[in-house]
CSV table of C-alpha atoms in Angstrom, one decimal:
chain,number,residue,atom,x,y,z
A,1,MET,CA,44.1,-69.4,-22.6
A,2,ASN,CA,41.7,-69.1,-19.6
A,3,ILE,CA,39.9,-65.7,-20.1
A,4,ASN,CA,38.8,-65.8,-16.4
A,5,GLU,CA,42.4,-65.1,-15.5
A,6,LEU,CA,42.5,-61.9,-17.5
A,7,ARG,CA,42.3,-58.4,-16.0
A,8,LYS,CA,42.5,-54.8,-17.1
A,9,GLY,CA,46.2,-53.9,-17.7
A,10,ASN,CA,47.3,-57.5,-18.6
A,11,PHE,CA,49.4,-58.0,-21.7
A,12,VAL,CA,48.4,-60.7,-24.2
A,13,LEU,CA,49.3,-61.7,-27.7
A,14,VAL,CA,46.8,-61.5,-30.5
A,15,ASN,CA,47.6,-64.2,-33.1
A,16,TYR,CA,45.7,-63.5,-36.3
A,17,LYS,CA,46.6,-67.0,-37.7
A,18,ASN,CA,48.0,-65.4,-40.8
A,19,GLY,CA,51.6,-64.9,-39.6
A,20,ARG,CA,50.8,-61.6,-37.9
A,21,GLU,CA,50.8,-61.2,-34.2
A,22,ASP,CA,50.4,-58.1,-32.0
A,23,VAL,CA,51.2,-57.6,-28.3
A,24,CYS,CA,48.3,-55.9,-26.7
A,25,LYS,CA,47.3,-54.4,-23.4
A,26,ILE,CA,43.8,-55.1,-22.0
A,27,GLU,CA,42.1,-51.7,-21.7
A,28,GLN,CA,38.7,-52.9,-20.6
A,29,ILE,CA,37.3,-56.4,-19.9
A,30,ASN,CA,33.9,-57.8,-19.0
A,31,ILE,CA,34.2,-61.5,-18.4
A,32,GLU,CA,30.4,-62.0,-17.9
A,33,GLU,CA,29.6,-60.4,-21.3
A,34,ARG,CA,32.7,-61.9,-22.9
A,35,LYS,CA,33.8,-58.5,-24.2
A,36,ALA,CA,37.2,-56.8,-24.1
A,37,THR,CA,39.0,-53.8,-25.6
A,38,LEU,CA,42.7,-54.3,-26.3
A,39,LYS,CA,45.2,-51.6,-27.3
A,40,VAL,CA,47.8,-52.7,-29.8
A,41,LEU,CA,51.2,-51.6,-28.5
A,42,ALA,CA,52.8,-51.2,-31.9
A,43,ASP,CA,50.3,-48.6,-33.2
A,44,ASN,CA,47.9,-47.7,-30.4
A,45,ALA,CA,44.9,-49.1,-32.4
A,46,ASN,CA,42.0,-50.7,-30.5
A,47,ILE,CA,40.7,-54.2,-31.0
A,48,GLU,CA,37.3,-55.2,-29.8
A,49,ILE,CA,37.1,-58.8,-28.6
A,50,ASP,CA,33.4,-59.8,-28.7
A,51,SER,CA,33.0,-63.2,-30.3
A,52,PRO,CA,34.4,-66.7,-29.6
A,53,ASP,CA,36.5,-66.5,-32.8
A,54,LYS,CA,38.2,-63.3,-31.5
A,55,TRP,CA,38.7,-64.7,-28.0
A,56,ALA,CA,40.4,-67.7,-29.7
A,57,MET,CA,43.0,-65.4,-31.2
A,58,LEU,CA,44.3,-64.4,-27.7
A,59,GLU,CA,47.4,-66.2,-26.4
A,60,ALA,CA,49.3,-65.9,-23.2
A,61,ILE,CA,52.8,-64.3,-23.3
A,62,PRO,CA,55.4,-66.7,-21.8
A,63,PHE,CA,57.2,-65.2,-18.8
A,64,LYS,CA,60.9,-64.5,-19.3
A,65,LYS,CA,63.8,-62.9,-17.6
A,66,GLU,CA,63.8,-59.9,-19.8
A,67,PHE,CA,60.5,-58.7,-18.2
A,68,LEU,CA,62.3,-58.6,-14.8
A,69,LYS,CA,65.0,-56.4,-16.2
A,70,GLN,CA,62.4,-54.1,-17.9
A,71,LEU,CA,60.6,-53.8,-14.5
A,72,GLU,CA,63.9,-52.9,-12.8
A,73,PHE,CA,64.2,-56.0,-10.8
A,74,ILE,CA,67.8,-56.5,-9.6
A,75,LYS,CA,69.6,-59.8,-9.7
A,76,ASP,CA,71.1,-60.4,-6.3
A,77,ASN,CA,73.0,-63.7,-5.9
A,78,ASP,CA,73.3,-63.2,-2.2
A,79,TYR,CA,69.7,-62.3,-1.4
A,80,VAL,CA,68.4,-64.5,1.5
A,81,VAL,CA,65.1,-65.9,0.4
A,82,PHE,CA,63.2,-66.6,3.6
A,83,GLY,CA,64.3,-70.0,5.0
A,84,LEU,CA,65.3,-71.5,1.7
A,85,PRO,CA,68.7,-73.2,1.7
A,86,ASP,CA,69.8,-71.5,-1.5
A,87,ASN,CA,70.3,-67.7,-1.8
A,88,GLY,CA,69.8,-65.6,-4.8
A,89,ALA,CA,66.8,-64.1,-6.7
A,90,TYR,CA,65.6,-61.2,-8.9
A,91,VAL,CA,64.3,-58.6,-6.4
A,92,LYS,CA,62.3,-55.5,-6.6
A,93,PHE,CA,63.3,-53.8,-3.3
A,94,LEU,CA,60.3,-52.3,-1.5
A,95,GLY,CA,61.7,-52.2,2.0
A,96,GLY,CA,60.3,-53.4,5.3
A,97,GLY,CA,60.7,-57.1,4.3
A,98,ASN,CA,58.1,-56.7,1.6
A,99,ASP,CA,60.3,-57.2,-1.4
A,100,ILE,CA,59.0,-58.8,-4.6
A,101,ILE,CA,61.1,-62.0,-5.1
A,102,VAL,CA,61.3,-64.0,-8.3
A,103,ARG,CA,63.6,-66.8,-9.2
A,104,LYS,CA,63.8,-70.1,-11.0
A,105,GLU,CA,63.0,-73.3,-9.2
A,106,LYS,CA,63.5,-76.6,-11.0
A,107,GLY,CA,63.6,-74.7,-14.3
A,108,GLU,CA,60.4,-72.8,-13.7
A,109,TRP,CA,59.9,-69.2,-12.8
A,110,VAL,CA,58.3,-68.6,-9.4
A,111,LEU,CA,57.1,-65.6,-7.4
A,112,ILE,CA,58.0,-66.2,-3.7
A,113,THR,CA,55.8,-64.9,-1.0
A,114,ARG,CA,56.0,-65.0,2.8
A,115,LYS,CA,54.0,-67.8,4.4
A,116,ASP,CA,55.0,-68.0,8.1
A,117,LYS,CA,53.5,-71.4,8.7
A,118,ALA,CA,55.2,-73.1,5.7
A,119,PHE,CA,58.3,-75.2,6.2
A,120,TYR,CA,60.7,-72.6,4.8
A,121,GLY,CA,58.5,-69.6,5.7
A,122,CYS,CA,57.5,-69.0,2.1
A,123,GLU,CA,55.3,-70.2,-0.7
A,124,PHE,CA,56.0,-70.6,-4.5
A,125,HIS,CA,53.6,-69.3,-7.1
A,126,TYR,CA,54.5,-70.5,-10.6
A,127,ILE,CA,54.4,-67.8,-13.2
A,128,PRO,CA,54.4,-69.4,-16.7
A,129,TYR,CA,52.8,-66.3,-18.3
A,130,LEU,CA,53.3,-62.5,-18.0
A,131,HIS,CA,49.6,-61.9,-17.1
A,132,ILE,CA,49.8,-64.4,-14.2
A,133,PHE,CA,52.8,-62.5,-12.8
A,134,GLN,CA,51.0,-59.2,-13.2
A,135,ASN,CA,48.0,-60.6,-11.3
A,136,LEU,CA,50.0,-62.1,-8.5
A,137,VAL,CA,52.0,-58.9,-7.9
A,138,PHE,CA,48.8,-56.9,-7.8
A,139,ASP,CA,47.1,-59.4,-5.5
A,140,TYR,CA,49.9,-59.4,-3.0
A,141,TRP,CA,51.3,-55.9,-3.2
A,142,HIS,CA,48.6,-53.9,-5.0
A,143,ILE,CA,51.1,-52.8,-7.6
A,144,ASP,CA,50.3,-52.6,-11.3
A,145,LEU,CA,53.2,-53.8,-13.3
A,146,TYR,CA,53.5,-52.3,-16.8
A,147,CYS,CA,56.5,-53.2,-18.8
A,148,VAL,CA,57.6,-52.1,-22.2
A,149,LEU,CA,57.3,-55.1,-24.5
């Protein structure tokens, strides 16, 4: 996992390598000092990440459709996605043509953003992991996405 991609509010998996895993939310992170504080969602305990061995325990959470449902995205099979030939997507309606649009393309989850000079008027951002999705939505819409895992 690339720790340079991580931000406060991201969800990650801590794999203790003994059969136990915890889903955690990053409460604080300092990339330069290689330190982070994580909150374990199951019991609200804090974990301090401050050594290479502890950073090695962090794993990305694969993105899945259930996150869209938890975040109240609506599946709209007739949604027109910019100039793409196929309709349909999971959509978080924000109005003003500024909706958050996610769908599968060639078996991969993508976030679709407007790009007027592109052939279809949009751009695909692949979202293999939940934290990547959280970061992209914040970068484009300045919305923090917190879902209940």
